[in-house]
PDB file of N, CA and C in Angstrom:
ATOM      1  N   MET A 296      33.067 -89.310 -57.684  1.00 69.00           N
ATOM      2  CA  MET A 296      32.409 -88.295 -58.542  1.00 69.00           C
ATOM      3  C   MET A 296      32.331 -86.988 -57.761  1.00 69.00           C
ATOM      4  N   GLN A 297      32.774 -85.915 -58.338  1.00 77.00           N
ATOM      5  CA  GLN A 297      32.737 -84.587 -57.742  1.00 77.00           C
ATOM      6  C   GLN A 297      31.299 -84.059 -57.732  1.00 77.00           C
ATOM      7  N   ALA A 298      30.912 -83.396 -56.690  1.00 76.00           N
ATOM      8  CA  ALA A 298      29.561 -82.794 -56.654  1.00 76.00           C
ATOM      9  C   ALA A 298      29.482 -81.704 -57.682  1.00 76.00           C
ATOM     10  N   PRO A 299      28.314 -81.590 -58.356  1.00 76.00           N
ATOM     11  CA  PRO A 299      28.202 -80.533 -59.358  1.00 76.00           C
ATOM     12  C   PRO A 299      28.124 -79.195 -58.717  1.00 76.00           C
ATOM     13  N   ALA A 300      28.506 -78.170 -59.493  1.00 82.00           N
ATOM     14  CA  ALA A 300      28.375 -76.777 -59.018  1.00 82.00           C
ATOM     15  C   ALA A 300      26.898 -76.428 -58.941  1.00 82.00           C
ATOM     16  N   ASP A 301      26.581 -75.567 -58.066  1.00 84.00           N
ATOM     17  CA  ASP A 301      25.140 -75.090 -57.970  1.00 84.00           C
ATOM     18  C   ASP A 301      24.769 -74.390 -59.246  1.00 84.00           C
ATOM     19  N   THR A 302      23.566 -74.570 -59.653  1.00 85.00           N
ATOM     20  CA  THR A 302      23.026 -73.888 -60.824  1.00 85.00           C
ATOM     21  C   THR A 302      21.759 -73.146 -60.338  1.00 85.00           C
ATOM     22  N   TYR A 303      21.726 -71.840 -60.659  1.00 91.00           N
ATOM     23  CA  TYR A 303      20.546 -71.033 -60.219  1.00 91.00           C
ATOM     24  C   TYR A 303      19.731 -70.682 -61.429  1.00 91.00           C
ATOM     25  N   LEU A 304      18.416 -70.976 -61.399  1.00 92.00           N
ATOM     26  CA  LEU A 304      17.481 -70.613 -62.446  1.00 92.00           C
ATOM     27  C   LEU A 304      16.704 -69.438 -62.019  1.00 92.00           C
ATOM     28  N   ASP A 305      16.109 -68.751 -62.988  1.00 93.00           N
ATOM     29  CA  ASP A 305      15.224 -67.679 -62.562  1.00 93.00           C
ATOM     30  C   ASP A 305      14.012 -68.242 -61.893  1.00 93.00           C
ATOM     31  N   ASP A 306      13.335 -67.527 -61.060  1.00 96.00           N
ATOM     32  CA  ASP A 306      12.207 -68.033 -60.216  1.00 96.00           C
ATOM     33  C   ASP A 306      11.100 -68.585 -61.099  1.00 96.00           C
ATOM     34  N   LYS A 307      10.816 -68.014 -62.240  1.00 95.00           N
ATOM     35  CA  LYS A 307       9.724 -68.452 -63.070  1.00 95.00           C
ATOM     36  C   LYS A 307      10.008 -69.864 -63.682  1.00 95.00           C
ATOM     37  N   THR A 308      11.253 -70.036 -64.150  1.00 94.00           N
ATOM     38  CA  THR A 308      11.631 -71.344 -64.684  1.00 94.00           C
ATOM     39  C   THR A 308      11.631 -72.417 -63.572  1.00 94.00           C
ATOM     40  N   TYR A 309      12.174 -72.045 -62.437  1.00 94.00           N
ATOM     41  CA  TYR A 309      12.199 -72.985 -61.331  1.00 94.00           C
ATOM     42  C   TYR A 309      10.808 -73.408 -60.881  1.00 94.00           C
ATOM     43  N   ALA A 310       9.911 -72.435 -60.789  1.00 95.00           N
ATOM     44  CA  ALA A 310       8.535 -72.780 -60.459  1.00 95.00           C
ATOM     45  C   ALA A 310       7.848 -73.628 -61.498  1.00 95.00           C
ATOM     46  N   ALA A 311       8.132 -73.376 -62.785  1.00 94.00           N
ATOM     47  CA  ALA A 311       7.612 -74.191 -63.821  1.00 94.00           C
ATOM     48  C   ALA A 311       8.086 -75.645 -63.778  1.00 94.00           C
ATOM     49  N   LEU A 312       9.407 -75.827 -63.473  1.00 93.00           N
ATOM     50  CA  LEU A 312       9.997 -77.155 -63.347  1.00 93.00           C
ATOM     51  C   LEU A 312       9.325 -77.888 -62.172  1.00 93.00           C
ATOM     52  N   ARG A 313       9.193 -77.210 -61.026  1.00 93.00           N
ATOM     53  CA  ARG A 313       8.599 -77.832 -59.894  1.00 93.00           C
ATOM     54  C   ARG A 313       7.151 -78.258 -60.161  1.00 93.00           C
ATOM     55  N   ALA A 314       6.398 -77.366 -60.800  1.00 94.00           N
ATOM     56  CA  ALA A 314       4.975 -77.629 -61.082  1.00 94.00           C
ATOM     57  C   ALA A 314       4.862 -78.835 -62.057  1.00 94.00           C
ATOM     58  N   GLU A 315       5.694 -78.863 -63.066  1.00 90.00           N
ATOM     59  CA  GLU A 315       5.612 -79.987 -64.027  1.00 90.00           C
ATOM     60  C   GLU A 315       6.019 -81.286 -63.362  1.00 90.00           C
ATOM     61  N   LEU A 316       7.093 -81.291 -62.596  1.00 89.00           N
ATOM     62  CA  LEU A 316       7.523 -82.497 -61.914  1.00 89.00           C
ATOM     63  C   LEU A 316       6.446 -82.995 -60.954  1.00 89.00           C
ATOM     64  N   ALA A 317       5.822 -82.119 -60.191  1.00 90.00           N
ATOM     65  CA  ALA A 317       4.777 -82.464 -59.291  1.00 90.00           C
ATOM     66  C   ALA A 317       3.611 -83.041 -60.054  1.00 90.00           C
ATOM     67  N   HIS A 318       3.255 -82.431 -61.155  1.00 88.00           N
ATOM     68  CA  HIS A 318       2.144 -82.929 -62.033  1.00 88.00           C
ATOM     69  C   HIS A 318       2.438 -84.302 -62.509  1.00 88.00           C
ATOM     70  N   GLN A 319       3.631 -84.592 -63.012  1.00 85.00           N
ATOM     71  CA  GLN A 319       4.017 -85.872 -63.492  1.00 85.00           C
ATOM     72  C   GLN A 319       3.968 -86.964 -62.393  1.00 85.00           C
ATOM     73  N   ILE A 320       4.434 -86.607 -61.208  1.00 84.00           N
ATOM     74  CA  ILE A 320       4.404 -87.552 -60.115  1.00 84.00           C
ATOM     75  C   ILE A 320       2.943 -87.990 -59.718  1.00 84.00           C
ATOM     76  N   ALA A 321       2.034 -87.000 -59.896  1.00 84.00           N
ATOM     77  CA  ALA A 321       0.633 -87.277 -59.512  1.00 84.00           C
ATOM     78  C   ALA A 321      -0.138 -88.151 -60.545  1.00 84.00           C
ATOM     79  N   LEU A 322       0.427 -88.193 -61.760  1.00 80.00           N
ATOM     80  CA  LEU A 322      -0.251 -88.926 -62.827  1.00 80.00           C
ATOM     81  C   LEU A 322       0.128 -90.432 -62.772  1.00 80.00           C
ATOM     82  N   PRO A 323      -0.748 -91.290 -63.280  1.00 79.00           N
ATOM     83  CA  PRO A 323      -0.346 -92.681 -63.448  1.00 79.00           C
ATOM     84  C   PRO A 323       0.736 -92.749 -64.524  1.00 79.00           C
ATOM     85  N   LEU A 324       1.609 -93.719 -64.384  1.00 71.00           N
ATOM     86  CA  LEU A 324       2.734 -93.825 -65.292  1.00 71.00           C
ATOM     87  C   LEU A 324       2.278 -94.172 -66.697  1.00 71.00           C
ATOM     88  N   VAL A 325       2.491 -93.260 -67.617  1.00 67.00           N
ATOM     89  CA  VAL A 325       2.130 -93.459 -69.001  1.00 67.00           C
ATOM     90  C   VAL A 325       3.362 -93.642 -69.875  1.00 67.00           C
ATOM     91  N   HIS A 326       4.378 -92.914 -69.596  1.00 71.00           N
ATOM     92  CA  HIS A 326       5.596 -92.924 -70.386  1.00 71.00           C
ATOM     93  C   HIS A 326       6.750 -93.437 -69.477  1.00 71.00           C
ATOM     94  N   ASP A 327       7.881 -93.639 -70.101  1.00 82.00           N
ATOM     95  CA  ASP A 327       9.096 -93.978 -69.383  1.00 82.00           C
ATOM     96  C   ASP A 327       9.481 -92.810 -68.462  1.00 82.00           C
ATOM     97  N   PRO A 328       9.597 -93.007 -67.165  1.00 82.00           N
ATOM     98  CA  PRO A 328       9.954 -91.909 -66.267  1.00 82.00           C
ATOM     99  C   PRO A 328      11.265 -91.180 -66.651  1.00 82.00           C
ATOM    100  N   GLU A 329      12.282 -91.893 -67.039  1.00 87.00           N
ATOM    101  CA  GLU A 329      13.522 -91.235 -67.429  1.00 87.00           C
ATOM    102  C   GLU A 329      13.346 -90.313 -68.554  1.00 87.00           C
ATOM    103  N   THR A 330      12.569 -90.724 -69.559  1.00 87.00           N
ATOM    104  CA  THR A 330      12.274 -89.883 -70.749  1.00 87.00           C
ATOM    105  C   THR A 330      11.516 -88.636 -70.294  1.00 87.00           C
ATOM    106  N   GLU A 331      10.588 -88.742 -69.405  1.00 86.00           N
ATOM    107  CA  GLU A 331       9.823 -87.618 -68.980  1.00 86.00           C
ATOM    108  C   GLU A 331      10.705 -86.623 -68.177  1.00 86.00           C
ATOM    109  N   ILE A 332      11.584 -87.148 -67.356  1.00 87.00           N
ATOM    110  CA  ILE A 332      12.492 -86.247 -66.614  1.00 87.00           C
ATOM    111  C   ILE A 332      13.440 -85.487 -67.592  1.00 87.00           C
ATOM    112  N   VAL A 333      13.927 -86.177 -68.616  1.00 89.00           N
ATOM    113  CA  VAL A 333      14.814 -85.488 -69.578  1.00 89.00           C
ATOM    114  C   VAL A 333      13.968 -84.451 -70.327  1.00 89.00           C
ATOM    115  N   ARG A 334      12.755 -84.771 -70.712  1.00 88.00           N
ATOM    116  CA  ARG A 334      11.904 -83.831 -71.407  1.00 88.00           C
ATOM    117  C   ARG A 334      11.633 -82.552 -70.537  1.00 88.00           C
ATOM    118  N   ILE A 335      11.258 -82.800 -69.305  1.00 90.00           N
ATOM    119  CA  ILE A 335      10.932 -81.670 -68.426  1.00 90.00           C
ATOM    120  C   ILE A 335      12.141 -80.810 -68.202  1.00 90.00           C
ATOM    121  N   LEU A 336      13.266 -81.410 -67.835  1.00 91.00           N
ATOM    122  CA  LEU A 336      14.491 -80.587 -67.626  1.00 91.00           C
ATOM    123  C   LEU A 336      14.846 -79.792 -68.874  1.00 91.00           C
ATOM    124  N   GLY A 337      14.806 -80.458 -70.016  1.00 92.00           N
ATOM    125  CA  GLY A 337      15.252 -79.776 -71.259  1.00 92.00           C
ATOM    126  C   GLY A 337      14.209 -78.783 -71.792  1.00 92.00           C
ATOM    127  N   GLU A 338      12.988 -79.180 -71.916  1.00 92.00           N
ATOM    128  CA  GLU A 338      12.004 -78.300 -72.548  1.00 92.00           C
ATOM    129  C   GLU A 338      11.547 -77.173 -71.631  1.00 92.00           C
ATOM    130  N   ILE A 339      11.426 -77.455 -70.377  1.00 92.00           N
ATOM    131  CA  ILE A 339      10.963 -76.417 -69.466  1.00 92.00           C
ATOM    132  C   ILE A 339      12.118 -75.616 -68.810  1.00 92.00           C
ATOM    133  N   GLY A 340      13.141 -76.360 -68.374  1.00 91.00           N
ATOM    134  CA  GLY A 340      14.266 -75.705 -67.694  1.00 91.00           C
ATOM    135  C   GLY A 340      15.442 -75.299 -68.586  1.00 91.00           C
ATOM    136  N   GLY A 341      15.437 -75.828 -69.776  1.00 91.00           N
ATOM    137  CA  GLY A 341      16.587 -75.536 -70.708  1.00 91.00           C
ATOM    138  C   GLY A 341      17.852 -76.173 -70.127  1.00 91.00           C
ATOM    139  N   ILE A 342      17.738 -77.226 -69.415  1.00 91.00           N
ATOM    140  CA  ILE A 342      18.852 -77.910 -68.802  1.00 91.00           C
ATOM    141  C   ILE A 342      19.195 -79.184 -69.603  1.00 91.00           C
ATOM    142  N   TRP A 343      20.399 -79.248 -70.159  1.00 89.00           N
ATOM    143  CA  TRP A 343      20.791 -80.369 -70.995  1.00 89.00           C
ATOM    144  C   TRP A 343      22.183 -80.829 -70.600  1.00 89.00           C
ATOM    145  N   PRO A 344      22.517 -82.078 -70.848  1.00 87.00           N
ATOM    146  CA  PRO A 344      23.876 -82.532 -70.580  1.00 87.00           C
ATOM    147  C   PRO A 344      24.849 -81.990 -71.617  1.00 87.00           C
ATOM    148  N   ARG A 345      26.048 -81.714 -71.165  1.00 84.00           N
ATOM    149  CA  ARG A 345      27.037 -81.151 -72.046  1.00 84.00           C
ATOM    150  C   ARG A 345      27.293 -82.059 -73.280  1.00 84.00           C
ATOM    151  N   SER A 346      27.066 -83.368 -73.103  1.00 86.00           N
ATOM    152  CA  SER A 346      27.326 -84.317 -74.187  1.00 86.00           C
ATOM    153  C   SER A 346      26.486 -84.128 -75.415  1.00 86.00           C
ATOM    154  N   VAL A 347      25.367 -83.350 -75.337  1.00 85.00           N
ATOM    155  CA  VAL A 347      24.516 -83.175 -76.493  1.00 85.00           C
ATOM    156  C   VAL A 347      24.912 -81.906 -77.297  1.00 85.00           C
ATOM    157  N   MET A 348      25.865 -81.143 -76.742  1.00 83.00           N
ATOM    158  CA  MET A 348      26.253 -79.914 -77.389  1.00 83.00           C
ATOM    159  C   MET A 348      27.095 -80.216 -78.670  1.00 83.00           C
ATOM    160  N   ASP A 349      27.026 -79.286 -79.613  1.00 76.00           N
ATOM    161  CA  ASP A 349      27.937 -79.352 -80.754  1.00 76.00           C
ATOM    162  C   ASP A 349      29.341 -79.139 -80.283  1.00 76.00           C
ATOM    163  N   ASP A 350      30.310 -79.670 -81.009  1.00 65.00           N
ATOM    164  CA  ASP A 350      31.709 -79.484 -80.594  1.00 65.00           C
ATOM    165  C   ASP A 350      32.063 -77.993 -80.523  1.00 65.00           C
ATOM    166  N   ALA A 351      31.600 -77.190 -81.430  1.00 57.00           N
ATOM    167  CA  ALA A 351      31.967 -75.766 -81.423  1.00 57.00           C
ATOM    168  C   ALA A 351      31.392 -75.063 -80.161  1.00 57.00           C
ATOM    169  N   GLU A 352      30.186 -75.434 -79.773  1.00 62.00           N
ATOM    170  CA  GLU A 352      29.606 -74.846 -78.574  1.00 62.00           C
ATOM    171  C   GLU A 352      30.381 -75.281 -77.331  1.00 62.00           C
ATOM    172  N   ARG A 353      30.779 -76.532 -77.308  1.00 57.00           N
ATOM    173  CA  ARG A 353      31.500 -77.075 -76.166  1.00 57.00           C
ATOM    174  C   ARG A 353      32.847 -76.327 -75.994  1.00 57.00           C
ATOM    175  N   GLU A 354      33.563 -76.044 -77.130  1.00 62.00           N
ATOM    176  CA  GLU A 354      34.820 -75.352 -76.991  1.00 62.00           C
ATOM    177  C   GLU A 354      34.690 -73.904 -76.481  1.00 62.00           C
ATOM    178  N   ASP A 355      33.495 -73.285 -76.764  1.00 61.00           N
ATOM    179  CA  ASP A 355      33.267 -71.919 -76.309  1.00 61.00           C
ATOM    180  C   ASP A 355      33.149 -71.794 -74.799  1.00 61.00           C
ATOM    181  N   ILE A 356      32.701 -72.894 -74.104  1.00 63.00           N
ATOM    182  CA  ILE A 356      32.506 -72.793 -72.632  1.00 63.00           C
ATOM    183  C   ILE A 356      33.623 -73.436 -71.813  1.00 63.00           C
ATOM    184  N   GLU A 357      34.526 -74.115 -72.465  1.00 57.00           N
ATOM    185  CA  GLU A 357      35.578 -74.810 -71.735  1.00 57.00           C
ATOM    186  C   GLU A 357      36.761 -73.874 -71.485  1.00 57.00           C
TER     187      GLU A 357
END
């Protein structure tokens, strides 16, 4: 597997991601950790896997 390209987020989004991840780590496990990671990355960071894109959107970036 090839290493992913670096992705740079604005400082505000990066700080929000770090804060939410640190908060989740400090809490007792309530939800599935994988689901929480996906939620945090997507909802706070706007980071999603390419596989969830519509076909038209995917063609625009390839």
